[in-house]
Short mmCIF file of C-alpha atoms in Angstrom, two decimals:
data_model
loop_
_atom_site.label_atom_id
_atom_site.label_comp_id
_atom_site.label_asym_id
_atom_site.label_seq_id
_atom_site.Cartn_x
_atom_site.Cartn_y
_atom_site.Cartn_z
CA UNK A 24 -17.46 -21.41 -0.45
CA UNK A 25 -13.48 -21.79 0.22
CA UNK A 26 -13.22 -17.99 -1.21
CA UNK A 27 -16.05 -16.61 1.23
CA UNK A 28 -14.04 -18.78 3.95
CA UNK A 29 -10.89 -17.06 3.12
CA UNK A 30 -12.21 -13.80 3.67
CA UNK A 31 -13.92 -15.08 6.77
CA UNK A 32 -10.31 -16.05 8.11
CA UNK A 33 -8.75 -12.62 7.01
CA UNK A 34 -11.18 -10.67 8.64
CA UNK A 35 -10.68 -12.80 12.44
CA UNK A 36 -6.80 -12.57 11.52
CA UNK A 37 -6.68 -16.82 11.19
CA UNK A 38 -3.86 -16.25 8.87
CA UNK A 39 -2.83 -19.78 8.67
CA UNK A 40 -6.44 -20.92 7.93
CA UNK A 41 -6.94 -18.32 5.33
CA UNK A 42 -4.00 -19.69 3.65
CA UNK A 43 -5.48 -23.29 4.19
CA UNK A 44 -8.20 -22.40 2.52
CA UNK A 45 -6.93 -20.28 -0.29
CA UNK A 46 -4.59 -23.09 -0.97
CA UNK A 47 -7.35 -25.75 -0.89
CA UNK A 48 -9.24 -23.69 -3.67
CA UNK A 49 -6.34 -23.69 -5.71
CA UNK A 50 -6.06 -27.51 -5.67
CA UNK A 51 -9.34 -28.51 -6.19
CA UNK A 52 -9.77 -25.89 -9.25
CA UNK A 53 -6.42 -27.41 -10.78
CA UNK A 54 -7.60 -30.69 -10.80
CA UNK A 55 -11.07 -29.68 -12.06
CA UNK A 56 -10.19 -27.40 -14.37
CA UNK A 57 -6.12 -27.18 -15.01
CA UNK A 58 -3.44 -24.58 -13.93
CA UNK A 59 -4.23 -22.40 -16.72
CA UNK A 60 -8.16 -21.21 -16.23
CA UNK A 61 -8.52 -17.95 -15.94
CA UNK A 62 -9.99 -17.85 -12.55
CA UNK A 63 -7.12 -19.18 -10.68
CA UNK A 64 -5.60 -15.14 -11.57
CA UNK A 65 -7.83 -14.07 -8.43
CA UNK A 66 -6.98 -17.54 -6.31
CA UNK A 67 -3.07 -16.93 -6.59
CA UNK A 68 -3.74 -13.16 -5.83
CA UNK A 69 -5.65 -13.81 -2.47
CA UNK A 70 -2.68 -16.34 -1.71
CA UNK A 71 -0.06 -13.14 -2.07
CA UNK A 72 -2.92 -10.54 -0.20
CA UNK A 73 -2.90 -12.80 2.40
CA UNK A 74 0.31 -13.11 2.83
CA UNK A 75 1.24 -9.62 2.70
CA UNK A 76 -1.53 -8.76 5.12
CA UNK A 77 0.03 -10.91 7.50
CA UNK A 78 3.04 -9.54 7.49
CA UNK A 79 4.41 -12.64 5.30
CA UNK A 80 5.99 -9.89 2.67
CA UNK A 81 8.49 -12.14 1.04
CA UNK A 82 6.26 -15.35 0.77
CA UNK A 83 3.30 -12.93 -0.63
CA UNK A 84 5.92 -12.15 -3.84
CA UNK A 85 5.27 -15.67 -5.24
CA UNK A 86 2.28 -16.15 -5.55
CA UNK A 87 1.55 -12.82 -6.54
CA UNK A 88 4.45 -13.65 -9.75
CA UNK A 89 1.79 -16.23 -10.70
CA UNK A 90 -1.21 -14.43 -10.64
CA UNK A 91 0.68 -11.63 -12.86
CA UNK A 92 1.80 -14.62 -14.99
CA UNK A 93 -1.11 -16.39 -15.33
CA UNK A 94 -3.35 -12.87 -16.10
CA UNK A 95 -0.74 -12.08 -18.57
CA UNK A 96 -1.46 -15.48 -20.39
CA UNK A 97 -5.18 -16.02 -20.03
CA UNK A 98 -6.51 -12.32 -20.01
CA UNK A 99 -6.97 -9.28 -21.78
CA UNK A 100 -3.65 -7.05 -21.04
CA UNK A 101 -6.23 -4.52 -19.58
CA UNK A 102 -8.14 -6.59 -17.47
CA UNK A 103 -8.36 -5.10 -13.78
CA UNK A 104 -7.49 -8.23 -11.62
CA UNK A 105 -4.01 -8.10 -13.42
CA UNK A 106 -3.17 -4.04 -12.74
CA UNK A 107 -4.72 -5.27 -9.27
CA UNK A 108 -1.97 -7.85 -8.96
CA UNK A 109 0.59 -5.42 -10.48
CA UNK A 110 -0.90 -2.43 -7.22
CA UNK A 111 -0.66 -5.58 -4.69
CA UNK A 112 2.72 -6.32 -5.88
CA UNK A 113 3.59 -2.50 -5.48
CA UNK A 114 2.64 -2.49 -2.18
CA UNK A 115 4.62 -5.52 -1.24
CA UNK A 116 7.77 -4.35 -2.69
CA UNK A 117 7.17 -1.01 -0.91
CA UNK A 118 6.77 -3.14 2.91
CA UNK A 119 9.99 -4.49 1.75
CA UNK A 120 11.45 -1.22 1.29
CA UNK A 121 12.45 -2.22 -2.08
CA UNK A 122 11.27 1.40 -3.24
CA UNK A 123 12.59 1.13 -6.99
CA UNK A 124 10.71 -2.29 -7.85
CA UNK A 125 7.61 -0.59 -6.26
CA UNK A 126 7.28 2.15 -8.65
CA UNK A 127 7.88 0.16 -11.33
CA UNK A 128 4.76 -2.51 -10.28
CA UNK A 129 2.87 0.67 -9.54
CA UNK A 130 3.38 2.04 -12.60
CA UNK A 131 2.39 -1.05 -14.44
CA UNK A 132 -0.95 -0.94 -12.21
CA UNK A 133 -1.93 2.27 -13.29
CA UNK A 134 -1.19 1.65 -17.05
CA UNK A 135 -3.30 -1.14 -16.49
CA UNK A 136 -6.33 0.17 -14.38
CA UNK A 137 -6.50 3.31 -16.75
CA UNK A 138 -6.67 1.04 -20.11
CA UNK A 139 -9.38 -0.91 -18.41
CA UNK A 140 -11.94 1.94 -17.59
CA UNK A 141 -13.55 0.29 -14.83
CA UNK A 142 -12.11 2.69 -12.23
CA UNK A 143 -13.46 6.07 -11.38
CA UNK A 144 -11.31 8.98 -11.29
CA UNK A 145 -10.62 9.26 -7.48
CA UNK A 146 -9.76 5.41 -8.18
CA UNK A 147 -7.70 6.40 -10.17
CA UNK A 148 -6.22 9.46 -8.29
CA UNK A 149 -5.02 6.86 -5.51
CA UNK A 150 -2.99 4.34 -8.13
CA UNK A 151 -1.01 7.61 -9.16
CA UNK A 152 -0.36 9.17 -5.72
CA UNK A 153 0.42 5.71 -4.36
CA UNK A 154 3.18 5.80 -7.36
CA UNK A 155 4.22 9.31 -6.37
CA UNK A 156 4.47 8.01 -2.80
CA UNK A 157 6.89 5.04 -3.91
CA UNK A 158 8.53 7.24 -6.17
CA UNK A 159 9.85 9.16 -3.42
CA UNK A 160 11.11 7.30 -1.51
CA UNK A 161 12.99 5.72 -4.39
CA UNK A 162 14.74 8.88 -5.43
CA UNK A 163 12.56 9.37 -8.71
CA UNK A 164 11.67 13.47 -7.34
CA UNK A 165 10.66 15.27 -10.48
CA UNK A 166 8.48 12.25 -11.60
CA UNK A 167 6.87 12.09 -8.27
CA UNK A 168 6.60 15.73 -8.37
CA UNK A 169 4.77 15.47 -12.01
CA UNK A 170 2.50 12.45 -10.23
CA UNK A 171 1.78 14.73 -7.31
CA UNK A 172 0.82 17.95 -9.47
CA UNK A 173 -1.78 15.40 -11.68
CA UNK A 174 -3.59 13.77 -8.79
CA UNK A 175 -3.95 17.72 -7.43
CA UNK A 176 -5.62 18.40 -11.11
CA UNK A 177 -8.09 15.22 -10.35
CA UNK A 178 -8.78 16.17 -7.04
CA UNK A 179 -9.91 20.05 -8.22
CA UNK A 180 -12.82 17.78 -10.44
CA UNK A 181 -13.83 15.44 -7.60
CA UNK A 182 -17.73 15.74 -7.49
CA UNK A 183 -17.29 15.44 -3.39
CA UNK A 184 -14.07 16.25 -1.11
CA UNK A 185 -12.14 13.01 -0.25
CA UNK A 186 -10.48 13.31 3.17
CA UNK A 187 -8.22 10.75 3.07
CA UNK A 188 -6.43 11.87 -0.52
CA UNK A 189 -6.21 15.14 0.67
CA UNK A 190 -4.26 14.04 3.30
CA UNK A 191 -2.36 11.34 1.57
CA UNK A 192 -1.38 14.65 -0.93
CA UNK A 193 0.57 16.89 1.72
CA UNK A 194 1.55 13.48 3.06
CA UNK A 195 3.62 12.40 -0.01
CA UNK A 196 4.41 16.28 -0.40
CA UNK A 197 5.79 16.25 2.96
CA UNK A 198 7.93 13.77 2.44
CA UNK A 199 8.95 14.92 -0.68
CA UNK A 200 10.11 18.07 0.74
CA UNK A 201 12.04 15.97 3.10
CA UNK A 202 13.77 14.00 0.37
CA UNK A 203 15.01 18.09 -0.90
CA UNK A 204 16.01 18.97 2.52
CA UNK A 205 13.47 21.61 3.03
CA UNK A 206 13.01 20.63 6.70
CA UNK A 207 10.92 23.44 7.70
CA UNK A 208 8.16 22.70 4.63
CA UNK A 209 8.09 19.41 5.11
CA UNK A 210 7.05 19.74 8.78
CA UNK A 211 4.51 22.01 8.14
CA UNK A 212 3.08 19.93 5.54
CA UNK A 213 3.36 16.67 7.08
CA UNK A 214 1.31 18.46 10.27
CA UNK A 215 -1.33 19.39 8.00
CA UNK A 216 -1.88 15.97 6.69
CA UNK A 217 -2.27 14.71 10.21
CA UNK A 218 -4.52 17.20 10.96
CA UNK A 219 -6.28 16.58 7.88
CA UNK A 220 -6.73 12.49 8.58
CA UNK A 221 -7.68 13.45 12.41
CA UNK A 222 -11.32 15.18 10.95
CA UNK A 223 -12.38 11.91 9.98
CA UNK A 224 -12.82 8.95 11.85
CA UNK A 225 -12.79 6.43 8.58
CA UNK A 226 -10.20 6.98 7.19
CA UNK A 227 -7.88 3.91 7.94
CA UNK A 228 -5.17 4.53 11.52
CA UNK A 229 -2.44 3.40 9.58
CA UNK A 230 -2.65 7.01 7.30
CA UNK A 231 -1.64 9.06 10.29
CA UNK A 232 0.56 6.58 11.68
CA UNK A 233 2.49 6.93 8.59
CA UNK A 234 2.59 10.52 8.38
CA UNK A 235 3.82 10.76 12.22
CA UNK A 236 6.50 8.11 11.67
CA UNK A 237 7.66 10.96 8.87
CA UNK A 238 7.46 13.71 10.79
CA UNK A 239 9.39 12.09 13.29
CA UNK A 240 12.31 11.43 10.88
CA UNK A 241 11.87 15.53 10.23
CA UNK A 242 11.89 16.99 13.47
CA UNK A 243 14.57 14.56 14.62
CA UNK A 244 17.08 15.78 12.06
CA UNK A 245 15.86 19.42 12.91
CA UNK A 246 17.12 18.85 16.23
CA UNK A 247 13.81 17.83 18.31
CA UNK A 248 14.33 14.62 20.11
CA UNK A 249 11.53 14.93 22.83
CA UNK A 250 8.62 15.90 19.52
CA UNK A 251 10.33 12.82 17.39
CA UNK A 252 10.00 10.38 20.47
CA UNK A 253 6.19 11.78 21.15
CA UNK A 254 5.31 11.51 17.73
CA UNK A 255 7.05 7.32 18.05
CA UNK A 256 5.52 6.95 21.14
CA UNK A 257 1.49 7.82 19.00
CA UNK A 258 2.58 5.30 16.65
CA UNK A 259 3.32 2.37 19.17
CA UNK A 260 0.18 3.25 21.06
CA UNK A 261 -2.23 3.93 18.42
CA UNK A 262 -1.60 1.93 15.47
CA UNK A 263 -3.62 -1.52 15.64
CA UNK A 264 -2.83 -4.87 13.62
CA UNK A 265 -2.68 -3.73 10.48
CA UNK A 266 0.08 -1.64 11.36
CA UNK A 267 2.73 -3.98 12.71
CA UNK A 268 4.84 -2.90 9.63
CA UNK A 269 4.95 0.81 10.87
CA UNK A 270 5.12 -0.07 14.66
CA UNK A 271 8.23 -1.82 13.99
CA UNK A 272 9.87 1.20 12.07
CA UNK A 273 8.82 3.12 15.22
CA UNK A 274 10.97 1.08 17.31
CA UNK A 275 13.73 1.06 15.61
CA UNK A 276 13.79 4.77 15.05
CA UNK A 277 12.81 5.55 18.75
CA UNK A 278 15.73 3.16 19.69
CA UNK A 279 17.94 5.47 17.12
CA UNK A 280 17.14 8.85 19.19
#
């Protein structure tokens, strides 16, 4: 019941009383059944998700260190809630903008998730361009161009077109361009990926928000104040509470112009 109440509080935003709760769990399991059972991995990982989803990045690390620790102890090295924990950790690190760390728990998610073959193959296509993502951004180019030129080898097999990894491709590709200095590419590709997230109406805001806080960055160093400001200006207006990490970086760059 506390776990379907924690999701219950995440999904009004009651950050504080999903934390209540998650901690509550915890507790009452530990006395029951001691720190070490295996189902506290899940419990310590919904503390860190939590966190993290609240914008909470540096008080979501801990927790998410014990879930890894525990899984590590109690479960098979392939079990999927620890390369979860590893991709959650990833993801933290990355909001952080500590972009080395974050390819490294990426990469341990995907060695993880792949030994455990309970992910499909565009499951899997995400873990690796979610590495290629971080990888950019931490300087590691020809690995995240190698990442980049595998998940385009997936997608070619993909039973059905997915939208939103198609998009996330010239994304990342965009921004790797960027990180070259090919200014000019990585415009045009990061304006295809936003028209590529605009055909579909489920795939999550914070996709193109992304890709237009990038493309600012690009046409600002090309020169184009009044496009980089515009492109700012969609981020702050469009991007809703699960962007407040990207909103931010708006400001501050629009401030920067």
């Amino acid at each position: 019941i506390l776990i379907n109440l924690v999701n219950v509080h995440v999904e009004l935003g009651a950050w504080d009383d999903a934390l209540a709760a998650g901690q509550e769990y915890i507790d009452i399991y530990t006395e029951m059944f001691g720190a070490r059972h295996s189902n506290l991995v899940n419990a310590h990982y919904n503390i860190g998700y939590v966190n993290y989803a609240s914008g909470r990045f540096e008080e979501a690390l801990e927790p998410l260190e014990r879930s890894i620790e525990l899984a590590r102890d109690v479960l098979p090295p392939n079990h999927p809630e620890l390369g979860s924990s590893y991709n959650a950790r990833c993801r933290v690190f990355e909001a952080l903008e500590r972009y080395g760390e974050a390819a490294v728990a990426c990469a341990a998610a995907l060695e993880t998730l792949s030994a455990s073959g309970q992910l499909s193959g565009p499951q899997l296509s995400e873990i690796r361009l979610g590495l290629a993502e971080v990888s950019v951004k931490a300087g590691e180019l020809d690995s995240a161009e190698t990442l980049l030129a595998e998940v385009d080898a997936a997608v070619a097999g993909f039973s059905e077109p997915d939208v939103e990894v198609a998009g996330r491709l010239l994304c990342a590709r965009g921004t790797l361009a960027m990180a070259r200095e090919d200014l000019a590419k990585a415009q045009e590709l990061l304006e295809r990926s936003i028209d590529t997230f605009k055909t579909s109406g489920s795939i999550p805001e914070v996709r193109g928000s992304q890709a237009r806080l990038e493309l600012a960055a690009v046409v600002a160093a090309r020169g184009d104040t009044r496009y980089a400001t515009e492109l700012l200006d969609d981020v702050l207006a469009t991007t809703r509470l699960d962007g407040r990490r990207l909103r931010a970086k708006a400001r501050t760059m629009r401030e920067s112009l």
